[in-house]
mmCIF file of C-alpha atoms in Angstrom:
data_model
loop_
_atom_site.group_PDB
_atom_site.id
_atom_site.type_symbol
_atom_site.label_atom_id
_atom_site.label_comp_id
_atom_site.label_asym_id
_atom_site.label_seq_id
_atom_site.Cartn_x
_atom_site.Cartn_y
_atom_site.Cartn_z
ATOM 1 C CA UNK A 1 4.977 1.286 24.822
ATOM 2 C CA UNK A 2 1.862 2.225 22.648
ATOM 3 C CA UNK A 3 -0.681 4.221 24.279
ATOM 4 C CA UNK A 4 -3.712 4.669 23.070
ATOM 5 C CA UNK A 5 -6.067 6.897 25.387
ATOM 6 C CA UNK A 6 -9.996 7.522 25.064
ATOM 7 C CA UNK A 7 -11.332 10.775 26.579
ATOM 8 C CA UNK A 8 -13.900 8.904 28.616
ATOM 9 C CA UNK A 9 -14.440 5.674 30.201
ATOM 10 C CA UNK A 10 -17.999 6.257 31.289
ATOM 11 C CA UNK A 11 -20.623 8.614 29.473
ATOM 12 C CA UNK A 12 -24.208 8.977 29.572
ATOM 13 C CA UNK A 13 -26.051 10.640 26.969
ATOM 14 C CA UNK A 14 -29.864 11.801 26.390
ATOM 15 C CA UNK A 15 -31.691 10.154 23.263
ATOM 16 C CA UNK A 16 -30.874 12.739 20.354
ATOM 17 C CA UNK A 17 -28.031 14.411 21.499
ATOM 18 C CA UNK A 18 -24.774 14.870 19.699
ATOM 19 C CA UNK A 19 -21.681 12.488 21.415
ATOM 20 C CA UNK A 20 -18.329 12.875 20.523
ATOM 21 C CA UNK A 21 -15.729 10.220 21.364
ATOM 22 C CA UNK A 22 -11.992 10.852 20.639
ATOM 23 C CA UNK A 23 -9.266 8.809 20.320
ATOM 24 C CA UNK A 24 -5.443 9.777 20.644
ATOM 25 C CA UNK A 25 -2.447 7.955 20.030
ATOM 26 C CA UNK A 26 1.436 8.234 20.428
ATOM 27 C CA UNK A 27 3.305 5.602 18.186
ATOM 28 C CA UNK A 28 2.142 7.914 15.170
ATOM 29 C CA UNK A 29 0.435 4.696 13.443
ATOM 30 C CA UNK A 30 -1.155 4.895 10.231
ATOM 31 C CA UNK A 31 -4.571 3.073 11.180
ATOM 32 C CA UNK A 32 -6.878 4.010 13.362
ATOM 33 C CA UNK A 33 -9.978 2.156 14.241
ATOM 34 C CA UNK A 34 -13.535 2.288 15.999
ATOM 35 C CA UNK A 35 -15.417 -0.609 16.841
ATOM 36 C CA UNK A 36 -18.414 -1.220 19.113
ATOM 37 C CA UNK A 37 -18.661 -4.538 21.128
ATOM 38 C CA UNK A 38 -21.660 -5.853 22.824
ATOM 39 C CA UNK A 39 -22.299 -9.097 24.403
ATOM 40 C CA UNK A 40 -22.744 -12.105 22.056
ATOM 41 C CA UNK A 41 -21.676 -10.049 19.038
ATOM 42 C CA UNK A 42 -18.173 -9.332 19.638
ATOM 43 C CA UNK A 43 -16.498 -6.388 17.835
ATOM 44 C CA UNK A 44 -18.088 -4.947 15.025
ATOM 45 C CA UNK A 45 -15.786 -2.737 12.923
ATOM 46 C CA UNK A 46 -17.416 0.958 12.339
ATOM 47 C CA UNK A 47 -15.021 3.003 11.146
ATOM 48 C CA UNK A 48 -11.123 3.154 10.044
ATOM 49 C CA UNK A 49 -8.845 5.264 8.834
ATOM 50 C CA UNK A 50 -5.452 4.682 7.119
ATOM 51 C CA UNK A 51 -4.257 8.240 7.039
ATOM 52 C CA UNK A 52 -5.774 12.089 8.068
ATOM 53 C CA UNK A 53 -8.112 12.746 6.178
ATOM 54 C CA UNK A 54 -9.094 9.330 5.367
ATOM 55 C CA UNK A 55 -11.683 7.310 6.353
ATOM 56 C CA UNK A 56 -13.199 3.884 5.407
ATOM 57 C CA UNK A 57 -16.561 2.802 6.568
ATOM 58 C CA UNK A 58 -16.812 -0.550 7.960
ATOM 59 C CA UNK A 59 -19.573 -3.420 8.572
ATOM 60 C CA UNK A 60 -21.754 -1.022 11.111
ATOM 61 C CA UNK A 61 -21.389 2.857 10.245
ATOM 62 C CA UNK A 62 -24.850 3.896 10.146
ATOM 63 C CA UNK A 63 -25.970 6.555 12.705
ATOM 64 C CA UNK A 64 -21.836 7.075 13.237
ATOM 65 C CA UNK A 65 -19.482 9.329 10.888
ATOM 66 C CA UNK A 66 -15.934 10.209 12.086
ATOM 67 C CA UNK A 67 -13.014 12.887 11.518
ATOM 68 C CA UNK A 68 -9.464 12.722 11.575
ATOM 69 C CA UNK A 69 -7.671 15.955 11.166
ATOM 70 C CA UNK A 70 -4.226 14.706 12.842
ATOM 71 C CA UNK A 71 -2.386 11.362 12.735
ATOM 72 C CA UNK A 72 -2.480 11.029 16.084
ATOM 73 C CA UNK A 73 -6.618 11.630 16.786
ATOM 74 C CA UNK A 74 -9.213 9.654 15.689
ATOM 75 C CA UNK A 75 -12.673 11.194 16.828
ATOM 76 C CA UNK A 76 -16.337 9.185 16.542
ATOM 77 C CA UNK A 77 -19.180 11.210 16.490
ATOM 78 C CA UNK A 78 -22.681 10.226 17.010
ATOM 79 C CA UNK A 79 -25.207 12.533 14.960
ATOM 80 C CA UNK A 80 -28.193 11.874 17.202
ATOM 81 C CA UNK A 81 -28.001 9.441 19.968
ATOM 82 C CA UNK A 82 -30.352 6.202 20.347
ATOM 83 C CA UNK A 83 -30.739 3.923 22.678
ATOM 84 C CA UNK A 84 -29.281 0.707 20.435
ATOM 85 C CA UNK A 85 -26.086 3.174 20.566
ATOM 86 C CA UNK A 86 -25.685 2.270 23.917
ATOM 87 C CA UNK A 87 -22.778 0.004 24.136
ATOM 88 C CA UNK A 88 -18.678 -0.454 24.685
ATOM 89 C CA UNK A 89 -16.586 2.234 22.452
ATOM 90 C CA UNK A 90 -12.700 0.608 21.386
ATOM 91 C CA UNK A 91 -10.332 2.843 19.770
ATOM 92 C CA UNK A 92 -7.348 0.504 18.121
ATOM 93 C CA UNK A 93 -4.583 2.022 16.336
ATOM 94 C CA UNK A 94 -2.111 -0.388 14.007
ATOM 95 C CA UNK A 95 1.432 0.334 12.507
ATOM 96 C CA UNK A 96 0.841 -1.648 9.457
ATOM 97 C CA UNK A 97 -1.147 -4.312 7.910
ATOM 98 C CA UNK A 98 0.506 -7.373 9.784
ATOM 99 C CA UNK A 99 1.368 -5.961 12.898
ATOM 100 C CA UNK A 100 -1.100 -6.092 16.162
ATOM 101 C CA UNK A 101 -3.328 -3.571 16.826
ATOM 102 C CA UNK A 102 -3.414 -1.371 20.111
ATOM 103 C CA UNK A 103 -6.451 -0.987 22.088
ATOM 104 C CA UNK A 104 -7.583 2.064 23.820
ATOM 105 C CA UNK A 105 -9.592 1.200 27.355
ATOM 106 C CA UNK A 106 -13.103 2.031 26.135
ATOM 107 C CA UNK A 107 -15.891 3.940 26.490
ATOM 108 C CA UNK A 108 -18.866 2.405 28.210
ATOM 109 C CA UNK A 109 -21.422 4.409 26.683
ATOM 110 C CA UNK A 110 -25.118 4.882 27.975
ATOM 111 C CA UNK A 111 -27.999 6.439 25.885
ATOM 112 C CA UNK A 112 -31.071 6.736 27.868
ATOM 113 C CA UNK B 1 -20.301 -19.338 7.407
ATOM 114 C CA UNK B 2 -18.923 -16.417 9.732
ATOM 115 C CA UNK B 3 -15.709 -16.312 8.242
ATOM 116 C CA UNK B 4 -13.745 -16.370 12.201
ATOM 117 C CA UNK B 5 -15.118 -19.197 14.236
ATOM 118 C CA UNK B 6 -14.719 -19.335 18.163
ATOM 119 C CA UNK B 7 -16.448 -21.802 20.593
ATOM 120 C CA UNK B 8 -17.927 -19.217 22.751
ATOM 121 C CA UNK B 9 -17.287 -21.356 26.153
ATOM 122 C CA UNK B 10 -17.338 -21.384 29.108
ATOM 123 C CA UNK B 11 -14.351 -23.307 29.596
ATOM 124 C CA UNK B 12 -14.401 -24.374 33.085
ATOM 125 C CA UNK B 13 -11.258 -25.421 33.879
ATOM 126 C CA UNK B 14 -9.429 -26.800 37.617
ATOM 127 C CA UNK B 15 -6.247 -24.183 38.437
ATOM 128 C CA UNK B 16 -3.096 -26.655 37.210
ATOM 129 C CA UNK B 17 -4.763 -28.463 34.254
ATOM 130 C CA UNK B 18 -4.230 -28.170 31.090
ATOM 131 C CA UNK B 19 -7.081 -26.460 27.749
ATOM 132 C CA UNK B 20 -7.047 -26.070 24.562
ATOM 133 C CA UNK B 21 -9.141 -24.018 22.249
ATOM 134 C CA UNK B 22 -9.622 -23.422 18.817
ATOM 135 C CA UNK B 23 -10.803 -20.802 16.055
ATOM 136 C CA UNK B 24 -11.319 -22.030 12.465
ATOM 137 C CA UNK B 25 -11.246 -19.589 9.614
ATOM 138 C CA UNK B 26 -13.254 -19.573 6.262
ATOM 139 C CA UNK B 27 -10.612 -18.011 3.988
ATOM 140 C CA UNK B 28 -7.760 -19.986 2.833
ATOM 141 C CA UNK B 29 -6.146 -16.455 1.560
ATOM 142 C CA UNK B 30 -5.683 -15.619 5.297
ATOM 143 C CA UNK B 31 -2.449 -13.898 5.977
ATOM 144 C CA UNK B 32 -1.306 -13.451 9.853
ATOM 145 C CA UNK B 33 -3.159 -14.738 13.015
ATOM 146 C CA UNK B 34 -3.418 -13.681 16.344
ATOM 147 C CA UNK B 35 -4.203 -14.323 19.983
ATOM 148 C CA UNK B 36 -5.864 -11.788 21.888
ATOM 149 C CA UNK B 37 -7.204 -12.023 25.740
ATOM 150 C CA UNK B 38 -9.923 -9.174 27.160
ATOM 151 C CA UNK B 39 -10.524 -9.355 31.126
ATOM 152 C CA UNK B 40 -13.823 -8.791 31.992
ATOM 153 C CA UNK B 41 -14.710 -4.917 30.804
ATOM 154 C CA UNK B 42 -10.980 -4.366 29.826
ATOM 155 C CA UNK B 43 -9.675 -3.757 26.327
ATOM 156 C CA UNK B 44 -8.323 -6.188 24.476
ATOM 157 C CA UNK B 45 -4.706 -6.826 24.532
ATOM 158 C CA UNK B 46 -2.204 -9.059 22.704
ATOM 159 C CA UNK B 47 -1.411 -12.461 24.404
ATOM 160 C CA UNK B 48 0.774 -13.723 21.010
ATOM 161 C CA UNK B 49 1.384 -13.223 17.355
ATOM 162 C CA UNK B 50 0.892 -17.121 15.721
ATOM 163 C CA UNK B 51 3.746 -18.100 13.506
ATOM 164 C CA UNK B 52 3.653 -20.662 10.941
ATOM 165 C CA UNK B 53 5.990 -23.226 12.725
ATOM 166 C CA UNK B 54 4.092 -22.809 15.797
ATOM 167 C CA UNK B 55 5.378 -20.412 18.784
ATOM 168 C CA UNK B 56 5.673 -20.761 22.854
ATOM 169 C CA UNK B 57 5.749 -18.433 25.328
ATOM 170 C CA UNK B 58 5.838 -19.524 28.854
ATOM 171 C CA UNK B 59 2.893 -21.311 29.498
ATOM 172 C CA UNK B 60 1.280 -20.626 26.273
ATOM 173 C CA UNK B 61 1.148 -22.434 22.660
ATOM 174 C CA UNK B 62 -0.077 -21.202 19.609
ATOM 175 C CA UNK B 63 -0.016 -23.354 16.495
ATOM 176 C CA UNK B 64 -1.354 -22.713 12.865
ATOM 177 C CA UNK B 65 -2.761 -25.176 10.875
ATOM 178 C CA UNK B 66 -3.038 -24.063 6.879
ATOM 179 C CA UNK B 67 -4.595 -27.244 5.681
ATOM 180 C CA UNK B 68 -7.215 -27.370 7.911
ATOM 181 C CA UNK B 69 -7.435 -23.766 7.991
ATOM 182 C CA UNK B 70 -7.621 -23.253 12.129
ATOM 183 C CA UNK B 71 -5.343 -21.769 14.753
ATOM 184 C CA UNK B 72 -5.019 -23.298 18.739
ATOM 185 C CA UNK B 73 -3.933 -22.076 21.733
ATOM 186 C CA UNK B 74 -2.770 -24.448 24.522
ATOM 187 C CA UNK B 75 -2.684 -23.020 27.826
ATOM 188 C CA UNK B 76 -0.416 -25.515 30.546
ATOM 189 C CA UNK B 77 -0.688 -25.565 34.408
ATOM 190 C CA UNK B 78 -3.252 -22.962 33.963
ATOM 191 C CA UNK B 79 -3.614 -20.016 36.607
ATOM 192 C CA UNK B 80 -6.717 -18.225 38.227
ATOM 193 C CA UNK B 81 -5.151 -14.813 36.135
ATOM 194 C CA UNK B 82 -5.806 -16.858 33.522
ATOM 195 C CA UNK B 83 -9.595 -16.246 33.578
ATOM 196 C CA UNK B 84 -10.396 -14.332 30.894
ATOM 197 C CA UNK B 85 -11.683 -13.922 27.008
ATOM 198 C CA UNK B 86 -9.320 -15.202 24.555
ATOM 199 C CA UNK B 87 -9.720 -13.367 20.808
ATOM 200 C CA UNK B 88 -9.048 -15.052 18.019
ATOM 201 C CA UNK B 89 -7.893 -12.202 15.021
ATOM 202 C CA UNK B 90 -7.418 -13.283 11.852
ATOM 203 C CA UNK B 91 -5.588 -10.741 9.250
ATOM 204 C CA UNK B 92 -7.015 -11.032 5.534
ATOM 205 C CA UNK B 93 -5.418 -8.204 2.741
ATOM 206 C CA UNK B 94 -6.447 -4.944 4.660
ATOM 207 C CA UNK B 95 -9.158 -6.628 6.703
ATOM 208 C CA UNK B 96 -8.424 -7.394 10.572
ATOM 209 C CA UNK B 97 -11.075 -9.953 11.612
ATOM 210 C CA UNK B 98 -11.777 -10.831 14.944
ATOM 211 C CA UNK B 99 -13.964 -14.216 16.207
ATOM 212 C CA UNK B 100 -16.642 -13.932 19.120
ATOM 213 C CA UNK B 101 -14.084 -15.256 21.576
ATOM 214 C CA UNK B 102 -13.731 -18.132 24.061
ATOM 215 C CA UNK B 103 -14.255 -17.120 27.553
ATOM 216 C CA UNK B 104 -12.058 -19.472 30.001
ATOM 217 C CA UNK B 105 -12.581 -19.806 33.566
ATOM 218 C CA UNK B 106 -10.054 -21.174 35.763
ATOM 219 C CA UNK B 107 -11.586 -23.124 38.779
ATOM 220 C CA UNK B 108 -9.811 -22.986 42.712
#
């Protein structure tokens, strides 16, 4: 089985500081991804990467960059936390372009 | 036009009976489809890949229509674990798109 783990399901954060959310995965996929989800907007797509080193921006990266040293670890990284950050974090990992992705359990994330 | 299209719900539905839901998509060029369900503050998980000719498993239909460019999901003699978000995910050349979702709630 796929596992993708996060390294927190809760976190609450102070207005400014710097968050970092990492992302780990054992099938040794290609793609990672990070999306946010909130209520009524579904997932939005912030960053992905198809291989270390790489990354892509999606449809929401501002105030988010990311880093991927290792196949296997995707991190997110908020510069300066704000209070419209405050939402779900998914991690999703993929093999290839038509296979399914694999969700990590999330990251509720607070900014206050 | 958003290019994935879900009916948001509810879907209030007795336990036993029968629903049906649908998600539309904007791009004819649209490769391979999915089903996804998220319980409530869970990740999202895969309920079933949709294939071309249609596919079953257990309780659960998923058909593709190409002309009309949507996908369904048919859900029989529904359960109360059935309760849930259903995600409709719609793969495009590199691009993984995902619709609002359809949240279902099966009634006692």
């Amino acid at each position: 089985d796929v596992k993708v783990t996060q390294s927190s399901r809760y976190l609450v954060k102070r207005t400014g500081e710097k968050v970092f959310l990492e992302c780990v995965q054992d099938m040794d996929h290609e793609n990672m991804f990070w999306y946010r989800q909130d209520p009524g907007l579904g997932l939005r797509l912030i960053y992905f990467s198809y291989d270390v080193k790489m990354k892509e921006k999606g449809d929401i990266p501002e105030g988010y960059s990311v880093s991927r040293e290792k196949k296997e670890r995707f991190s997110l990284i908020l510069e300066s936390a704000s209070t419209n950050q405050t939402s779900m974090y998914l991690c999703a990992s993929l093999a290839g372009t038509w296979e399914t992705q694999y969700f990590g359990p999330g990251t509720r994330l607070l900014v206050l | 036009r958003k290019e994935v299209e879900q009916d948001p719900g509810p879907f209030n539905v007795p336990e036993g009976a029968t629903v049906a839901f649908n998600c539309t998509y904007s791009n004819s060029a649209s490769q391979s489809f999915f089903w996804y369900r998220q319980d409530c503050r869970k990740e999202p998980k895969l309920l079933m890949s949709v294939y071309s000719s249609g596919n079953e498993d257990g309780r659960f239909t998923a058909q593709l229509n190409r002309a009309s460019q949507y996908i369904s999901l048919l859900i029989r003699d529904s359960k109360l674990s059935d309760s849930a978000t259903y995600l409709c995910v719609v793969n495009r050349d590199d691009k993984i798109i995902f619709g609002k979702g359809t949240r279902l709630h099966i009634l006692p």
